[in-house]
Amino acid sequence: MLGYNSYHAIVPRERASLRLFLALVPPAPVRERLIDRMQGLASARWQDEAQLHLTLRFIGETDRHGTEALLLSLGSERLAPITARLEGFGWFDRKDRVDQLWAGLAPRDPLAALHARLDRLCVRAGFEPESRKFVPHVTLARFARSTAPDPAAIAQWMAAQPVLASELFTMDELLLMQSHMGRAGSVYEPVASFRMRS
């Protein structure tokens, strides 16, 4: 079974809800390497260090009962630590304008397998299956619709960058995170953490 490492159990009141997602956070040296690349795009809203993570499964708004069911489902599993490396940049676009700039993670298959397993656990807890394609990444910047660059501008920025790569690193703590909007963008707060063990 997964062991609770630092278990905060921020369970909402009966009428309240939380906006939740499951994530892994790269080690500090990896986050520092990403922060070093956050420059050269005037319209970018760069993420700060506390926002750098890999979203494994977006859950969305849920109430007290959904949160408790999810915690029980997650707590019943044994998940192994995951090993990954940084590998290149990419972006998501919306209506021909860039929405997010991100750093890719590889190898994809173990990350995709973990995503699929967590999706099954979420379904078991009563949530709808994930419908979006899973792309393992860490978001580096977001763009307002009014100032978002087109893909050609992002491709030019990427071409001017040194190759983004890293040595392998291990992530062994699965986080259930709450997201809420702040003045500077989304703020993330841990709800529960689960130690991953081989």
Coordinates of C-alpha atoms in Angstrom, one line a residue:
M1 CA 0.0 0.0 0.0
L2 CA 1.0 3.6 -0.5
G3 CA 2.2 5.1 2.7
Y4 CA 1.2 8.6 3.8
N5 CA 4.3 10.7 4.2
S6 CA 2.9 14.1 5.2
Y7 CA -0.8 13.7 5.2
H8 CA -2.7 16.9 5.4
A9 CA -6.2 15.7 4.7
I10 CA -7.7 19.0 3.7
V11 CA -11.2 17.6 3.3
P12 CA -13.8 20.3 2.3
R13 CA -16.9 21.1 4.4
E14 CA -20.1 19.5 3.3
R15 CA -21.0 22.4 1.0
A16 CA -17.5 23.3 -0.1
S17 CA -15.4 21.8 -2.9
L18 CA -11.8 21.5 -3.9
R19 CA -10.3 21.7 -7.4
L20 CA -7.9 18.7 -7.4
F21 CA -5.2 17.1 -9.4
L22 CA -2.5 14.4 -8.9
A23 CA 1.1 15.4 -9.5
L24 CA 4.8 14.7 -9.2
V25 CA 7.3 17.4 -8.4
P26 CA 10.8 17.2 -10.0
P27 CA 13.8 17.5 -7.6
A28 CA 15.1 21.0 -6.8
P29 CA 18.1 20.9 -9.2
V30 CA 15.8 20.0 -12.0
R31 CA 13.4 22.8 -11.2
E32 CA 16.4 25.2 -11.0
R33 CA 17.5 24.1 -14.5
L34 CA 14.0 24.9 -15.8
I35 CA 13.9 28.3 -14.1
D36 CA 17.3 29.1 -15.8
R37 CA 15.4 28.8 -19.2
M38 CA 12.6 31.1 -18.3
Q39 CA 13.6 34.2 -20.3
G40 CA 13.4 35.8 -23.7
L41 CA 9.6 35.8 -24.2
A42 CA 8.1 39.2 -23.3
S43 CA 4.5 38.0 -23.3
A44 CA 5.1 34.9 -21.1
R45 CA 3.7 34.5 -17.7
W46 CA 6.5 32.4 -16.3
Q47 CA 5.8 29.8 -13.6
D48 CA 7.6 30.2 -10.3
E49 CA 9.4 27.3 -8.6
A50 CA 6.3 26.3 -6.5
Q51 CA 4.3 25.9 -9.6
L52 CA 6.6 23.5 -11.4
H53 CA 5.1 20.0 -11.5
L54 CA 4.0 17.1 -13.7
T55 CA 0.2 16.7 -13.7
L56 CA -0.5 13.0 -13.8
R57 CA -4.3 13.2 -13.6
F58 CA -6.6 16.3 -13.5
I59 CA -9.6 15.6 -11.3
G60 CA -11.4 18.9 -11.1
E61 CA -14.0 20.1 -8.6
T62 CA -15.1 17.6 -6.0
D63 CA -16.9 17.7 -2.7
R64 CA -16.1 16.1 0.7
H65 CA -17.4 12.7 -0.3
G66 CA -15.4 12.7 -3.5
T67 CA -12.2 13.8 -1.8
E68 CA -12.6 11.1 0.9
A69 CA -13.3 8.4 -1.7
L70 CA -10.2 9.5 -3.7
L71 CA -8.0 9.3 -0.6
L72 CA -9.2 5.8 0.2
S73 CA -8.7 4.7 -3.4
L74 CA -5.2 6.1 -3.6
G75 CA -4.3 4.8 -0.1
S76 CA -5.1 1.2 -1.2
E77 CA -2.4 1.0 -3.8
R78 CA 1.3 0.4 -3.9
L79 CA 3.1 2.6 -6.5
A80 CA 6.8 2.5 -7.4
P81 CA 8.9 5.6 -7.7
I82 CA 9.2 6.9 -11.2
T83 CA 12.4 7.8 -13.1
A84 CA 12.5 10.4 -15.8
R85 CA 14.6 13.0 -17.5
L86 CA 14.0 16.4 -19.2
E87 CA 13.7 16.2 -22.9
G88 CA 13.0 19.2 -25.1
F89 CA 10.4 21.9 -25.2
G90 CA 6.8 21.9 -26.6
W91 CA 3.7 23.9 -26.5
F92 CA -0.1 23.7 -26.5
D93 CA -2.0 26.0 -28.7
R94 CA -5.6 27.2 -28.9
K95 CA -7.0 28.7 -32.1
D96 CA -3.5 29.2 -33.6
R97 CA -2.2 31.0 -30.6
V98 CA 0.1 29.5 -28.0
D99 CA -1.5 28.8 -24.7
Q100 CA 1.3 27.1 -22.7
L101 CA 5.0 26.5 -23.2
W102 CA 6.4 23.3 -21.5
A103 CA 9.4 21.1 -20.9
G104 CA 8.9 17.5 -21.9
L105 CA 9.7 14.4 -19.8
A106 CA 10.9 11.0 -21.0
P107 CA 10.7 8.1 -21.2
R108 CA 7.0 8.4 -21.9
D109 CA 5.8 4.8 -21.4
P110 CA 6.4 4.5 -17.7
L111 CA 4.8 7.9 -17.1
A112 CA 1.8 6.9 -19.3
A113 CA 1.4 3.6 -17.5
L114 CA 1.3 5.5 -14.1
H115 CA -1.2 8.0 -15.5
A116 CA -3.4 5.1 -16.7
R117 CA -3.2 3.4 -13.3
L118 CA -4.1 6.6 -11.5
D119 CA -7.0 7.1 -13.9
R120 CA -8.4 3.7 -13.0
L121 CA -8.1 4.6 -9.3
C122 CA -10.0 7.8 -9.9
V123 CA -12.7 6.0 -11.8
R124 CA -12.9 3.5 -8.9
A125 CA -13.5 6.5 -6.6
G126 CA -16.4 7.6 -8.7
F127 CA -14.8 10.1 -11.2
E128 CA -15.3 10.1 -14.9
P129 CA -12.4 8.5 -17.0
E130 CA -9.8 10.9 -18.3
S131 CA -10.6 12.0 -21.8
R132 CA -7.6 14.1 -22.7
K133 CA -4.4 12.8 -24.3
F134 CA -1.6 12.4 -21.7
V135 CA 1.5 14.4 -22.6
P136 CA 4.1 14.2 -19.8
H137 CA 5.3 17.7 -19.3
V138 CA 6.1 20.5 -16.8
T139 CA 4.5 23.8 -17.7
L140 CA 7.0 26.7 -17.9
A141 CA 4.9 29.6 -19.1
R142 CA 1.3 30.5 -19.8
F143 CA 0.1 33.2 -22.1
A144 CA -2.9 35.6 -22.0
R145 CA -5.1 35.3 -25.1
S146 CA -4.6 38.9 -25.9
T147 CA -0.8 38.7 -26.0
A148 CA -0.2 35.1 -26.9
P149 CA 2.5 34.5 -29.6
D150 CA 1.8 32.4 -32.6
P151 CA 3.5 28.9 -32.9
A152 CA 6.1 30.3 -35.3
A153 CA 7.3 32.8 -32.7
I154 CA 7.6 29.9 -30.1
A155 CA 9.4 27.7 -32.6
Q156 CA 11.9 30.5 -33.2
W157 CA 12.4 30.9 -29.4
M158 CA 13.0 27.1 -29.1
A159 CA 15.4 27.0 -32.0
A160 CA 17.6 29.7 -30.3
Q161 CA 17.7 27.7 -27.0
P162 CA 20.4 25.2 -26.1
V163 CA 19.1 21.6 -26.1
L164 CA 17.0 20.9 -23.0
A165 CA 18.1 17.7 -21.4
S166 CA 19.0 16.3 -18.0
E167 CA 20.3 13.2 -16.3
L168 CA 17.8 10.7 -15.0
F169 CA 16.1 11.7 -11.7
T170 CA 13.6 10.0 -9.4
M171 CA 10.3 11.2 -8.1
D172 CA 8.9 9.2 -5.2
E173 CA 6.2 11.3 -3.7
L174 CA 2.7 11.4 -5.3
L175 CA 0.9 14.6 -4.4
L176 CA -2.9 15.3 -4.3
M177 CA -2.9 19.0 -5.0
Q178 CA -5.6 21.7 -4.7
S179 CA -5.6 24.5 -7.3
H180 CA -7.1 27.9 -6.7
M181 CA -6.7 31.2 -8.5
G182 CA -4.5 34.0 -7.1
R183 CA -3.6 37.4 -8.4
A184 CA -0.4 36.0 -10.0
G185 CA -2.1 32.9 -11.4
S186 CA -2.9 29.5 -10.0
V187 CA -1.7 28.7 -6.5
Y188 CA -1.2 25.0 -5.6
E189 CA -1.5 23.5 -2.1
P190 CA -0.9 19.9 -1.1
V191 CA -4.0 18.1 0.2
A192 CA -2.2 14.8 0.8
S193 CA 1.1 13.2 -0.1
F194 CA 1.9 9.5 -0.7
R195 CA 5.3 8.0 -0.5
M196 CA 6.0 5.7 -3.5
R197 CA 7.9 2.6 -2.7
S198 CA 9.5 -0.1 -4.9

